[in-house]
PDB file of N, CA, C and O in Angstrom:
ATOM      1  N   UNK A  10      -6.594 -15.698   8.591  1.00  0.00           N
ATOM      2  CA  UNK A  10      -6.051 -14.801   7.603  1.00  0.00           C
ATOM      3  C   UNK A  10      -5.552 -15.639   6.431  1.00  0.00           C
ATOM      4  O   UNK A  10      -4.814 -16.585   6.706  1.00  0.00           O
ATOM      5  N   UNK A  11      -5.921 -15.364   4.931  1.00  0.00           N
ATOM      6  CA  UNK A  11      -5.479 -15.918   3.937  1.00  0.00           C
ATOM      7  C   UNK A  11      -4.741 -15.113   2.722  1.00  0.00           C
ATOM      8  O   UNK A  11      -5.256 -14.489   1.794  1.00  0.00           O
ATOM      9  N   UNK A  12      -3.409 -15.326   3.025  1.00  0.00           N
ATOM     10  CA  UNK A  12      -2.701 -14.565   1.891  1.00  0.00           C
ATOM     11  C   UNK A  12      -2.965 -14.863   0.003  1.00  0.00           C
ATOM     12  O   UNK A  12      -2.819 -15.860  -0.704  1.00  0.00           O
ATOM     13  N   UNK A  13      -3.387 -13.516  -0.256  1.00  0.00           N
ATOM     14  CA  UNK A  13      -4.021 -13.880  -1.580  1.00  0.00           C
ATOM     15  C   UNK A  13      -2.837 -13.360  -2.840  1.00  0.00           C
ATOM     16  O   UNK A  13      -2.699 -13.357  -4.063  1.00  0.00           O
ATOM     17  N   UNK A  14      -2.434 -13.122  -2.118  1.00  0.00           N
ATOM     18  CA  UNK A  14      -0.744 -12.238  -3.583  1.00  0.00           C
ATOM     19  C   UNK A  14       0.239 -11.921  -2.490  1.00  0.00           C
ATOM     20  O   UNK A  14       0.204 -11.987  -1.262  1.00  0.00           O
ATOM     21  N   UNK A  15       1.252 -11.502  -3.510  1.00  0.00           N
ATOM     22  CA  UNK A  15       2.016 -10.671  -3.022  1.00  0.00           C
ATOM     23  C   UNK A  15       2.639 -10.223  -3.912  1.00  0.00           C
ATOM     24  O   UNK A  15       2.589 -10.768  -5.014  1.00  0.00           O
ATOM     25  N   UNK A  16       3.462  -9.021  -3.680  1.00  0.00           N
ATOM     26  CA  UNK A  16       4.515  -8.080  -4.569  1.00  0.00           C
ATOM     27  C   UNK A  16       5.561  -8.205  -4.323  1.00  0.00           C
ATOM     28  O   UNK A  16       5.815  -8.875  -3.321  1.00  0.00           O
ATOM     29  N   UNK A  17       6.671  -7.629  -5.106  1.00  0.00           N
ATOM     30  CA  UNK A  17       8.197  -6.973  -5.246  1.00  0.00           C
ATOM     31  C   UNK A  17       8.119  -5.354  -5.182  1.00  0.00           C
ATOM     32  O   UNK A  17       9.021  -4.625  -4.769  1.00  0.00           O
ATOM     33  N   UNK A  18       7.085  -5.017  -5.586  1.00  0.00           N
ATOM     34  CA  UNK A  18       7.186  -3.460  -6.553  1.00  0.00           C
ATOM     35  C   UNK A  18       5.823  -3.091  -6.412  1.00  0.00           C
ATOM     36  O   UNK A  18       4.798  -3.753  -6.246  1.00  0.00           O
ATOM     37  N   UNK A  19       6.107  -1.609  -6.540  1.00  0.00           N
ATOM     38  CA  UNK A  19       4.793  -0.793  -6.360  1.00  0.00           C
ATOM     39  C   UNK A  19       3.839  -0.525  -7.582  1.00  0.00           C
ATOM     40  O   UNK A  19       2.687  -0.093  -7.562  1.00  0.00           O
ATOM     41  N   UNK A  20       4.655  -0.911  -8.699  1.00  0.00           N
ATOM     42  CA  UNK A  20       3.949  -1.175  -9.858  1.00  0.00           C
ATOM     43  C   UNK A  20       2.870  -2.581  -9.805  1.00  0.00           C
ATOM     44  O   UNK A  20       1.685  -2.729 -10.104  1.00  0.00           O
ATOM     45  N   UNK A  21       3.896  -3.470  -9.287  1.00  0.00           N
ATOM     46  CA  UNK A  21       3.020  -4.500  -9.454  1.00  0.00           C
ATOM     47  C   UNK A  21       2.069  -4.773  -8.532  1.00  0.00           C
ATOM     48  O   UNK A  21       1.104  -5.510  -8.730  1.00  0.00           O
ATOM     49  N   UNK A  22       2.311  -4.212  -7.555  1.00  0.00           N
ATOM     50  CA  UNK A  22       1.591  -3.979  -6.403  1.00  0.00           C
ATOM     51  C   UNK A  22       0.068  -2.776  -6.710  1.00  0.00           C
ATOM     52  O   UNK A  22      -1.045  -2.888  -6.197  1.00  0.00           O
ATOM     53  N   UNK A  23       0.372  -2.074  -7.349  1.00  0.00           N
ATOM     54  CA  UNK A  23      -0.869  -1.164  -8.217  1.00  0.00           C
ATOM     55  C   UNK A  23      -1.743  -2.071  -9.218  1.00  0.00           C
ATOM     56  O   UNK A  23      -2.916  -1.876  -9.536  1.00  0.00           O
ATOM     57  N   UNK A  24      -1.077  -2.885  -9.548  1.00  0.00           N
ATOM     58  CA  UNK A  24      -1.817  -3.571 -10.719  1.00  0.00           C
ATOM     59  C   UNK A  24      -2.536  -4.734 -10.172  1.00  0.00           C
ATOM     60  O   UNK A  24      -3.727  -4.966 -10.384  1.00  0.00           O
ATOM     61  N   UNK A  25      -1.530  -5.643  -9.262  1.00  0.00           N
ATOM     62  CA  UNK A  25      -2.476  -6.618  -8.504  1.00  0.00           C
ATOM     63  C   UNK A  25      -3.469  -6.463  -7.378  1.00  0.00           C
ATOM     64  O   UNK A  25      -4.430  -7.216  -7.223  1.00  0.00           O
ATOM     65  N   UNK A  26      -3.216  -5.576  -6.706  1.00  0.00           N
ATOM     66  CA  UNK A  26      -4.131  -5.075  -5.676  1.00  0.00           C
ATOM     67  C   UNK A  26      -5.917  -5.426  -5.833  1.00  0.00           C
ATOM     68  O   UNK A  26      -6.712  -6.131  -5.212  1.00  0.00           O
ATOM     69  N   UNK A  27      -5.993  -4.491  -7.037  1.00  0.00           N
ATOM     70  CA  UNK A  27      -7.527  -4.632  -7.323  1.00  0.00           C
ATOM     71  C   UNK A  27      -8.114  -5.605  -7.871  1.00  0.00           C
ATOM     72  O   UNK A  27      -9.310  -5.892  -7.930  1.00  0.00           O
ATOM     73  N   UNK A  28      -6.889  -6.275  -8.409  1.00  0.00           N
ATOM     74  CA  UNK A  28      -7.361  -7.428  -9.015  1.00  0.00           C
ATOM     75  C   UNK A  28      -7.583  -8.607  -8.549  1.00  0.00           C
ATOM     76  O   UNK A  28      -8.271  -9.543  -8.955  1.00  0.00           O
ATOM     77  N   UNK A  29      -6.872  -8.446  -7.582  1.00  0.00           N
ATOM     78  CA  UNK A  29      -7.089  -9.502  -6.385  1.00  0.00           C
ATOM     79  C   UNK A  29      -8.261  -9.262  -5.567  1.00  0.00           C
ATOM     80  O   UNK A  29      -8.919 -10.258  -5.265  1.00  0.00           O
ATOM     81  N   UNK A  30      -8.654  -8.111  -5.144  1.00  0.00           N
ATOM     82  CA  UNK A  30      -9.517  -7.450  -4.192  1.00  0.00           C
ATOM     83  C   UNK A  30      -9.598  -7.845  -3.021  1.00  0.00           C
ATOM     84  O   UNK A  30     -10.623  -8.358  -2.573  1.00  0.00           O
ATOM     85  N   UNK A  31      -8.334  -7.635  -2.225  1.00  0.00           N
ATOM     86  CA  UNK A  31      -8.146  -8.492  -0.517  1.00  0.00           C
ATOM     87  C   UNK A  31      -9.057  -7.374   0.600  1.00  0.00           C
ATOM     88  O   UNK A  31      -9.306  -6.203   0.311  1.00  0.00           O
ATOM     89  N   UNK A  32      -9.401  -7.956   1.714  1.00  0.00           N
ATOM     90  CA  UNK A  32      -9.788  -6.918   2.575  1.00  0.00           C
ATOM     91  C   UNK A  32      -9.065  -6.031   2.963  1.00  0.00           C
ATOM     92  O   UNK A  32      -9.520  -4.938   3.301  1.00  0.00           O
ATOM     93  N   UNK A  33      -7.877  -6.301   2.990  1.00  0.00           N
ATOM     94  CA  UNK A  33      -6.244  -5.494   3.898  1.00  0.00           C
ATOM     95  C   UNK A  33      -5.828  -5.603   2.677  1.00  0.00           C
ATOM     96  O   UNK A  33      -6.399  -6.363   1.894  1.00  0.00           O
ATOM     97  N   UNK A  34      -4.597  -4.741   2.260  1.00  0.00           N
ATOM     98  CA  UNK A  34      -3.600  -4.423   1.509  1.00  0.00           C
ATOM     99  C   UNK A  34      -2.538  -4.196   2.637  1.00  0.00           C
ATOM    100  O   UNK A  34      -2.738  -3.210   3.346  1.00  0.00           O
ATOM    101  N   UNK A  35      -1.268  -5.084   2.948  1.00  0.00           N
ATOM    102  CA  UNK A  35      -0.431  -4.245   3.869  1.00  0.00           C
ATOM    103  C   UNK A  35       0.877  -4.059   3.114  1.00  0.00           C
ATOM    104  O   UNK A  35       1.469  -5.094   2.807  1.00  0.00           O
ATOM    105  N   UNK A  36       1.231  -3.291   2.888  1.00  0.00           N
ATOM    106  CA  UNK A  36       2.193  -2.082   2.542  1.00  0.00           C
ATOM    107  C   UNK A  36       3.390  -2.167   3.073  1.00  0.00           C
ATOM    108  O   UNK A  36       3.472  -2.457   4.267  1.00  0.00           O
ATOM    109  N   UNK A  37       4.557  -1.936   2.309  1.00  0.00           N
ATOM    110  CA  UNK A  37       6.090  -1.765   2.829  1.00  0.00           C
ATOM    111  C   UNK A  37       5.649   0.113   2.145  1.00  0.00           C
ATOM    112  O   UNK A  37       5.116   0.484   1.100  1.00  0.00           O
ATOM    113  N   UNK A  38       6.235   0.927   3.435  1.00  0.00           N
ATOM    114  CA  UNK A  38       6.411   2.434   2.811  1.00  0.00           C
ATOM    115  C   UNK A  38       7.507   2.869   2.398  1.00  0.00           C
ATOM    116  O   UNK A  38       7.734   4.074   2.293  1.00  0.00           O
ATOM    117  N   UNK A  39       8.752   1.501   1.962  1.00  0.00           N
ATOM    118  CA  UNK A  39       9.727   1.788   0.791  1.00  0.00           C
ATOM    119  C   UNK A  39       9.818   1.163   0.174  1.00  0.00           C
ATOM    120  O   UNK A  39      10.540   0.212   0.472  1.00  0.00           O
ATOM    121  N   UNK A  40       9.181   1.182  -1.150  1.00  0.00           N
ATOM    122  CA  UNK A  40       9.541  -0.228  -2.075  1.00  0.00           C
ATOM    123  C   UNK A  40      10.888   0.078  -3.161  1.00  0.00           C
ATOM    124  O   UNK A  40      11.615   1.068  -3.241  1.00  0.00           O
ATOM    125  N   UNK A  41      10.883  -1.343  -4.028  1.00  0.00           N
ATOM    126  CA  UNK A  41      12.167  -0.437  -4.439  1.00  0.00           C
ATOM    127  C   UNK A  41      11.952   0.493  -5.189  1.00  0.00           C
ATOM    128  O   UNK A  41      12.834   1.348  -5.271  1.00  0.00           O
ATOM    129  N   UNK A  42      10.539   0.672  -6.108  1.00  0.00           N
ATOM    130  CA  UNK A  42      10.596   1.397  -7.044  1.00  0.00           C
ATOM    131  C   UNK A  42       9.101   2.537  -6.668  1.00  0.00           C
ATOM    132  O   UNK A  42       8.249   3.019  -7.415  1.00  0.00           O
ATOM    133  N   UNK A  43       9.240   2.600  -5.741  1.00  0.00           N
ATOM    134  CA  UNK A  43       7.893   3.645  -5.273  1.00  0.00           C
ATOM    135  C   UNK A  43       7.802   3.540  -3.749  1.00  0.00           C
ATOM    136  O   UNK A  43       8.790   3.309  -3.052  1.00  0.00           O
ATOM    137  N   UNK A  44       6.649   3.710  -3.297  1.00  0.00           N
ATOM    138  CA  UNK A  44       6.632   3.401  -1.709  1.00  0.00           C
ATOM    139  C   UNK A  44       4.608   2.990  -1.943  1.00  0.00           C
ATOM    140  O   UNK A  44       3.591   2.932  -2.634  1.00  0.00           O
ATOM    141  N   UNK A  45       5.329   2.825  -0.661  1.00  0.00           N
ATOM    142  CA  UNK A  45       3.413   2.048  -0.329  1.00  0.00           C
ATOM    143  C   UNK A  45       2.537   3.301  -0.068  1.00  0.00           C
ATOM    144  O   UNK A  45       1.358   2.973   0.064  1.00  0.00           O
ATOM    145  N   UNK A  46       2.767   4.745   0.058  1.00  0.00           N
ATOM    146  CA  UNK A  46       1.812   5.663  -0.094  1.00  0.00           C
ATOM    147  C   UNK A  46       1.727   5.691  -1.129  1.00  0.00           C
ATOM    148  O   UNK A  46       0.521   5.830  -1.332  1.00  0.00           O
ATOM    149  N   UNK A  47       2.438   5.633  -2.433  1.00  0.00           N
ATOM    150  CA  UNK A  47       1.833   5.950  -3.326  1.00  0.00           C
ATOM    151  C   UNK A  47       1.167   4.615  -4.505  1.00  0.00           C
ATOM    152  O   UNK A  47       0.473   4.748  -5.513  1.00  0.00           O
ATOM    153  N   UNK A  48       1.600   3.661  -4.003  1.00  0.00           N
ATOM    154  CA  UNK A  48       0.694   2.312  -4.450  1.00  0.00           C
ATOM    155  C   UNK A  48      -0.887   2.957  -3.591  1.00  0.00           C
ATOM    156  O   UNK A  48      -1.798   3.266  -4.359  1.00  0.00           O
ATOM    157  N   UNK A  49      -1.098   3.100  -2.325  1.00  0.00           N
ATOM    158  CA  UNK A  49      -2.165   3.179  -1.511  1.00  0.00           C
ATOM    159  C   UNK A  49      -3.339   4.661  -2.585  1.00  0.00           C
ATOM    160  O   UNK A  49      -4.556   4.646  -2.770  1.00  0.00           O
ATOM    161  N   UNK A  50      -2.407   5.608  -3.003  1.00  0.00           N
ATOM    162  CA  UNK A  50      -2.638   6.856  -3.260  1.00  0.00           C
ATOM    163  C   UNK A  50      -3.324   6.408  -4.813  1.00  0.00           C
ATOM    164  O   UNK A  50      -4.233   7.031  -5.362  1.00  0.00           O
ATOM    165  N   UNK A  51      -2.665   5.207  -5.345  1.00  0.00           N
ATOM    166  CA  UNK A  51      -3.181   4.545  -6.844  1.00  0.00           C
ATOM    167  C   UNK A  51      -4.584   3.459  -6.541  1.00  0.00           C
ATOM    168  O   UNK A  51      -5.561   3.316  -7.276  1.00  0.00           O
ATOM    169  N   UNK A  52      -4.415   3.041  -5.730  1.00  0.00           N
ATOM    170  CA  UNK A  52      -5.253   2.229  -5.733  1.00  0.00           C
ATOM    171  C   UNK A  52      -6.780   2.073  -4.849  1.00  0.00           C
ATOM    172  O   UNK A  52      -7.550   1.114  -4.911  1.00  0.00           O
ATOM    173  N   UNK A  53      -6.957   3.495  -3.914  1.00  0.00           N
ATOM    174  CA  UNK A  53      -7.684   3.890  -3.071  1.00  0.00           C
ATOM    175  C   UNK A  53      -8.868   3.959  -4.421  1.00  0.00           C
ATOM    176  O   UNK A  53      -9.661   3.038  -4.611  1.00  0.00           O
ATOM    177  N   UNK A  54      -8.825   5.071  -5.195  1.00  0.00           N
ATOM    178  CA  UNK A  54      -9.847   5.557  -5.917  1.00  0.00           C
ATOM    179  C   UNK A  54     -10.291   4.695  -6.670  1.00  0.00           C
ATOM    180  O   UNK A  54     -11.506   4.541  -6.797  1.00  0.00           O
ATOM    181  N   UNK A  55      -9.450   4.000  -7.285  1.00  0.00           N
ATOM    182  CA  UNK A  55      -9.753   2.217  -8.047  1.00  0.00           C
ATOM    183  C   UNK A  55     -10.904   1.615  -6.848  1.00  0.00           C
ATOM    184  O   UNK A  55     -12.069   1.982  -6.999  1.00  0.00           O
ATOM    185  N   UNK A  56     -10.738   1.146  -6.244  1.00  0.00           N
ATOM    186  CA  UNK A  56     -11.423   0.513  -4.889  1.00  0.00           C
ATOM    187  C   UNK A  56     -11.408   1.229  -3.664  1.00  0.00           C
ATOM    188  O   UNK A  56     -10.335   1.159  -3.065  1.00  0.00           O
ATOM    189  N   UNK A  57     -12.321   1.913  -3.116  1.00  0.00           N
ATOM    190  CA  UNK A  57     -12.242   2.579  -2.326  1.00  0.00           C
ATOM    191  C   UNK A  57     -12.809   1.635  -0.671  1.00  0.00           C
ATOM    192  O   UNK A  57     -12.877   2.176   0.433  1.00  0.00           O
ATOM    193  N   UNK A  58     -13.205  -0.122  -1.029  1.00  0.00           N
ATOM    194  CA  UNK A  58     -13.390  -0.929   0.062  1.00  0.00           C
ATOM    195  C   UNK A  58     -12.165  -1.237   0.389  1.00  0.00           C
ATOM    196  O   UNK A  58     -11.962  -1.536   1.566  1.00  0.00           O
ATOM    197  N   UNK A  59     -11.261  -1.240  -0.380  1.00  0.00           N
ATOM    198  CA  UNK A  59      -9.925  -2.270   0.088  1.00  0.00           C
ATOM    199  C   UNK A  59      -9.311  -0.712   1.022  1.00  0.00           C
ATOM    200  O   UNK A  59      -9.238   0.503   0.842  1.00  0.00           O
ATOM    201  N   UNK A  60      -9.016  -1.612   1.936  1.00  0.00           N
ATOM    202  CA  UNK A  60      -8.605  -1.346   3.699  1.00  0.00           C
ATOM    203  C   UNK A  60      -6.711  -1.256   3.646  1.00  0.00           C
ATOM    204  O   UNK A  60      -6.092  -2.317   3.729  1.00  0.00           O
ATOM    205  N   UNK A  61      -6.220  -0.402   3.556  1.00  0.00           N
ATOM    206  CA  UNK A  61      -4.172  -0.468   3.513  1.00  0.00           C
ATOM    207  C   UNK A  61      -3.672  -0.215   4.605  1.00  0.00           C
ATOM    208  O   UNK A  61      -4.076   0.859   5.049  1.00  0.00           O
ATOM    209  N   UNK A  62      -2.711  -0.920   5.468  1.00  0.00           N
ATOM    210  CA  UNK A  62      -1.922  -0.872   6.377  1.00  0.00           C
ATOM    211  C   UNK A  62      -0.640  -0.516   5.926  1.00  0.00           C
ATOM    212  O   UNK A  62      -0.300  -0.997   4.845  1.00  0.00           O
ATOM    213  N   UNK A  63       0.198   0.268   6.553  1.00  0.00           N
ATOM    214  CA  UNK A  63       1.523   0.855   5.323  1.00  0.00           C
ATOM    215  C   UNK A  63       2.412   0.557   6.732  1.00  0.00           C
ATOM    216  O   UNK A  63       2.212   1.082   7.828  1.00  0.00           O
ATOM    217  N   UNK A  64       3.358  -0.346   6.418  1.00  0.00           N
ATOM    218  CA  UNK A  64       4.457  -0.348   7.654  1.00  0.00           C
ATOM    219  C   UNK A  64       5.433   0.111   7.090  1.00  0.00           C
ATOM    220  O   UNK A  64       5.627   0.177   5.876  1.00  0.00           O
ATOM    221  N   UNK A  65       6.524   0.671   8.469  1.00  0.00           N
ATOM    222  CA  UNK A  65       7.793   0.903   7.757  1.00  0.00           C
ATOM    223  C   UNK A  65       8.520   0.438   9.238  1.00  0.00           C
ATOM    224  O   UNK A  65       8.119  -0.065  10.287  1.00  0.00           O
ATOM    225  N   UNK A  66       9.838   0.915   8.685  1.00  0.00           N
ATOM    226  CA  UNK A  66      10.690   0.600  10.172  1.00  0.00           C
ATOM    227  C   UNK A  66      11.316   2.073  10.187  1.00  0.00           C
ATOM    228  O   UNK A  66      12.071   2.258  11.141  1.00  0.00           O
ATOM    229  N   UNK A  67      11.106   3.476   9.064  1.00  0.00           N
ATOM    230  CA  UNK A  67      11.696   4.506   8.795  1.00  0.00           C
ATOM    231  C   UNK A  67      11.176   5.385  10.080  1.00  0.00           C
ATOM    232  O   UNK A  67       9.991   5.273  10.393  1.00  0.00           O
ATOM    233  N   UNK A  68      11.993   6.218  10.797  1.00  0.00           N
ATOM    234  CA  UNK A  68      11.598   7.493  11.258  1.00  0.00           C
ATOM    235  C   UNK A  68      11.330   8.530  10.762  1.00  0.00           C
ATOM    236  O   UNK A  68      12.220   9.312  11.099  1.00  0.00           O
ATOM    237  N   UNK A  69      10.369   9.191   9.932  1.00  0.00           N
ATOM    238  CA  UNK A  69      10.477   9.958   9.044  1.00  0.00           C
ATOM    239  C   UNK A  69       8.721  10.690   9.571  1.00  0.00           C
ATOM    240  O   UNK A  69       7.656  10.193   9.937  1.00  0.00           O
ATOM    241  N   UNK A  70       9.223  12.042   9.344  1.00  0.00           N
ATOM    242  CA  UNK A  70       7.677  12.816   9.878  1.00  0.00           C
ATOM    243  C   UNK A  70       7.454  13.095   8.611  1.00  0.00           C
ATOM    244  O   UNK A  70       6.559  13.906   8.845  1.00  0.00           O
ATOM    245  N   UNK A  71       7.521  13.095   7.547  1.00  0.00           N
ATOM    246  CA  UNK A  71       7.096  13.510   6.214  1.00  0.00           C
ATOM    247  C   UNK A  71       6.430  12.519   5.819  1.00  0.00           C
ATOM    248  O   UNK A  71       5.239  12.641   5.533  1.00  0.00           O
ATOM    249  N   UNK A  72       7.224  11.093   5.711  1.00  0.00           N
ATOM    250  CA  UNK A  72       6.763  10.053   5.313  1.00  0.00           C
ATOM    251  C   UNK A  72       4.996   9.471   6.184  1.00  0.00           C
ATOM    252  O   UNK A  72       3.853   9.297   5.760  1.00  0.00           O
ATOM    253  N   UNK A  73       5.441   9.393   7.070  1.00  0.00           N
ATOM    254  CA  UNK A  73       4.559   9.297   8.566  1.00  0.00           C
ATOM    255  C   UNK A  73       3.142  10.103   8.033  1.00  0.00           C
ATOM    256  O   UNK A  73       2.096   9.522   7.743  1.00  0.00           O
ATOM    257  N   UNK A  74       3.370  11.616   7.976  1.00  0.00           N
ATOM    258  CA  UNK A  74       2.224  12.867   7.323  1.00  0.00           C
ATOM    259  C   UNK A  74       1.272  12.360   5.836  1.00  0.00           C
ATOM    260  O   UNK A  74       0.076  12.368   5.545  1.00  0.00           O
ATOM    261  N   UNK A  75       2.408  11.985   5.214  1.00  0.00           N
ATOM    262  CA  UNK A  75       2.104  11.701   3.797  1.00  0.00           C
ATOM    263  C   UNK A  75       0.882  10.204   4.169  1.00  0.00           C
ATOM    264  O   UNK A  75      -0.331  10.206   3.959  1.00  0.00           O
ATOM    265  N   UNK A  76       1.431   9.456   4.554  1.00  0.00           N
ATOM    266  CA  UNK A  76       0.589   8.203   4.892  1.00  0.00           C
ATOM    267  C   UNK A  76      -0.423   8.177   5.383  1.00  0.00           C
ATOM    268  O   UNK A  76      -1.191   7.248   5.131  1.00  0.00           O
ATOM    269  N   UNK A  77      -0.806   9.303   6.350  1.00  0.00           N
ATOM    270  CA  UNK A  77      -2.020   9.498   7.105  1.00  0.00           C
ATOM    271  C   UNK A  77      -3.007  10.328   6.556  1.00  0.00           C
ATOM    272  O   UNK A  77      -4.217  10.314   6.784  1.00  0.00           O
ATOM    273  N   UNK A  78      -2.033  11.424   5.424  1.00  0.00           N
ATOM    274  CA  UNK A  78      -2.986  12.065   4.592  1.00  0.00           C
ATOM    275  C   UNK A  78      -3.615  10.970   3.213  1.00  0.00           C
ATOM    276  O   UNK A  78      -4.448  11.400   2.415  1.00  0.00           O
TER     277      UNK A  78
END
């Protein structure tokens, strides 16, 4: 496994993603300024090869729903 970026933010995390073009994208699903569904939700249609893993440590069935949709 070779780490090719990384983020702070879901902004920057939208912007570097594709530009990087990693096989995996893995995801925090709270960032400070967005969450990783909706970095995943920005950057799917941009690249629809790049592969996102979204972790959290949250119990949340909304959050959980939202991610899988």
């Amino acid at each position: 496994m070779v780490v090719v970026g990384e983020s702070a933010s879901a902004v920057e995390a939208t912007s570097r993603i594709p530009a990087l073009h990693p096989h995996i994208a893995i995801l925090d699903g709270r960032l400070p300024d967005g969450s990783g569904i909706e970095v995943c939700r920005a950057v799917r249609p941009i690249d629809p090869t790049i592969n996102v893993l979204i972790l959290t440590s949250y119990d949340d069935d909304d959050a959980l729903f939202a991610a899988i949709m």
